[in-house]
Short mmCIF file of C-alpha atoms in Angstrom, two decimals:
data_model
loop_
_atom_site.label_atom_id
_atom_site.label_comp_id
_atom_site.label_asym_id
_atom_site.label_seq_id
_atom_site.Cartn_x
_atom_site.Cartn_y
_atom_site.Cartn_z
CA UNK A 1 -22.64 -69.19 19.83
CA UNK A 2 -22.20 -67.13 16.46
CA UNK A 3 -19.80 -64.68 18.54
CA UNK A 4 -17.61 -67.51 19.60
CA UNK A 5 -17.30 -68.86 15.80
CA UNK A 6 -16.53 -65.19 14.87
CA UNK A 7 -13.84 -64.92 17.44
CA UNK A 8 -12.63 -68.48 16.66
CA UNK A 9 -12.13 -67.35 13.03
CA UNK A 10 -10.47 -64.13 13.76
CA UNK A 11 -8.09 -66.01 15.86
CA UNK A 12 -7.23 -68.21 13.21
CA UNK A 13 -6.74 -65.59 10.41
CA UNK A 14 -4.90 -63.72 13.32
CA UNK A 15 -2.50 -66.57 13.68
CA UNK A 16 -1.94 -67.07 10.18
CA UNK A 17 -0.59 -63.86 9.58
CA UNK A 18 -3.58 -62.87 7.15
CA UNK A 19 -5.23 -60.36 9.30
CA UNK A 20 -4.83 -57.54 6.84
CA UNK A 21 -6.47 -59.40 3.98
CA UNK A 22 -9.46 -60.76 5.39
CA UNK A 23 -12.38 -59.03 6.93
CA UNK A 24 -15.17 -60.97 8.80
CA UNK A 25 -18.59 -59.59 8.48
CA UNK A 26 -20.91 -61.16 11.34
CA UNK A 27 -24.75 -61.14 10.51
CA UNK A 28 -26.98 -61.89 7.77
CA UNK A 29 -25.41 -62.23 4.62
CA UNK A 30 -27.98 -60.80 2.55
CA UNK A 31 -27.59 -57.90 4.53
CA UNK A 32 -23.92 -57.54 5.33
CA UNK A 33 -22.64 -58.37 2.04
CA UNK A 34 -24.53 -55.98 0.35
CA UNK A 35 -22.84 -53.38 2.05
CA UNK A 36 -19.29 -54.29 0.80
CA UNK A 37 -17.54 -51.40 -1.02
CA UNK A 38 -14.86 -52.16 -3.43
CA UNK A 39 -13.45 -55.02 -5.20
CA UNK A 40 -13.76 -58.64 -4.04
CA UNK A 41 -11.10 -61.60 -5.04
CA UNK A 42 -12.42 -64.34 -3.46
CA UNK A 43 -16.06 -65.26 -2.34
CA UNK A 44 -16.51 -68.69 -0.38
CA UNK A 45 -19.86 -69.78 0.01
CA UNK A 46 -20.64 -72.54 2.64
CA UNK A 47 -23.59 -72.95 4.73
CA UNK A 48 -27.11 -71.94 4.10
CA UNK A 49 -27.38 -73.62 0.52
CA UNK A 50 -30.88 -72.05 -0.23
CA UNK A 51 -28.84 -68.69 -0.17
CA UNK A 52 -26.38 -69.54 -2.20
CA UNK A 53 -27.62 -68.16 -5.63
CA UNK A 54 -28.72 -64.87 -3.80
CA UNK A 55 -25.69 -64.27 -2.27
CA UNK A 56 -23.41 -64.79 -5.58
CA UNK A 57 -25.91 -62.16 -7.15
CA UNK A 58 -25.45 -59.67 -4.70
CA UNK A 59 -21.46 -59.95 -4.91
CA UNK A 60 -21.27 -60.21 -8.70
CA UNK A 61 -21.04 -56.40 -9.06
CA UNK A 62 -18.41 -56.41 -6.53
CA UNK A 63 -16.29 -59.41 -8.01
CA UNK A 64 -13.28 -58.23 -9.91
CA UNK A 65 -12.71 -59.86 -13.18
CA UNK A 66 -10.75 -63.09 -12.09
CA UNK A 67 -11.98 -63.29 -8.96
CA UNK A 68 -12.50 -66.96 -7.46
CA UNK A 69 -15.84 -68.24 -6.05
CA UNK A 70 -15.88 -71.34 -4.09
CA UNK A 71 -19.40 -73.03 -3.17
CA UNK A 72 -18.99 -76.34 -0.94
CA UNK A 73 -21.38 -79.22 -0.61
CA UNK A 74 -22.40 -79.26 -3.94
CA UNK A 75 -22.95 -83.09 -4.06
CA UNK A 76 -24.61 -82.92 -0.54
CA UNK A 77 -27.31 -80.18 -1.46
CA UNK A 78 -27.63 -81.20 -5.16
CA UNK A 79 -31.27 -80.55 -5.52
CA UNK A 80 -30.86 -77.38 -3.32
CA UNK A 81 -28.29 -75.79 -5.43
CA UNK A 82 -29.32 -76.87 -8.94
CA UNK A 83 -30.21 -73.05 -9.83
CA UNK A 84 -26.87 -72.09 -8.14
CA UNK A 85 -24.89 -74.59 -10.55
CA UNK A 86 -26.81 -73.57 -13.58
CA UNK A 87 -26.23 -70.16 -13.14
CA UNK A 88 -22.42 -70.43 -12.90
CA UNK A 89 -22.27 -72.82 -15.66
CA UNK A 90 -24.17 -70.80 -18.10
CA UNK A 91 -21.42 -68.86 -20.04
CA UNK A 92 -23.83 -65.75 -20.71
CA UNK A 93 -23.83 -65.29 -16.64
CA UNK A 94 -19.88 -64.34 -16.98
CA UNK A 95 -18.50 -67.33 -15.07
CA UNK A 96 -16.23 -70.52 -16.17
CA UNK A 97 -17.11 -73.04 -13.76
CA UNK A 98 -15.96 -76.59 -12.89
CA UNK A 99 -17.24 -78.94 -10.12
CA UNK A 100 -14.05 -80.22 -8.03
CA UNK A 101 -14.23 -84.01 -7.46
CA UNK A 102 -14.18 -83.89 -3.46
CA UNK A 103 -16.43 -85.71 -1.31
CA UNK A 104 -19.29 -83.37 -1.09
CA UNK A 105 -18.36 -81.43 -4.17
CA UNK A 106 -17.02 -78.08 -4.31
CA UNK A 107 -18.07 -75.84 -7.15
CA UNK A 108 -14.75 -73.73 -8.42
CA UNK A 109 -16.11 -70.72 -10.62
CA UNK A 110 -13.87 -67.80 -12.05
CA UNK A 111 -15.55 -64.54 -12.91
CA UNK A 112 -14.51 -63.49 -16.43
#
């Protein structure tokens, strides 16, 4: 099932002409993301809300100034994502953040 999802995502990326800009890492995000080298311009956190803050903290050193972080389903998993929201909304953590008024809530954060 996972392999099929990765292949479908890769096919969509290839079909959109964005293959040179997107790299899919298959596996446990807490392991694969720690191996990324270089700067990251955009991070999308969707699925596994219990790991959202852990994933963000792994990625902070890799996010360039001005990088965008999107976290989906903020309203759906409100209690699970409370610590994540508190973190990105606390200015001392280096983000400016806004909850976008979509049905399930999407947090739009920019790394300063």
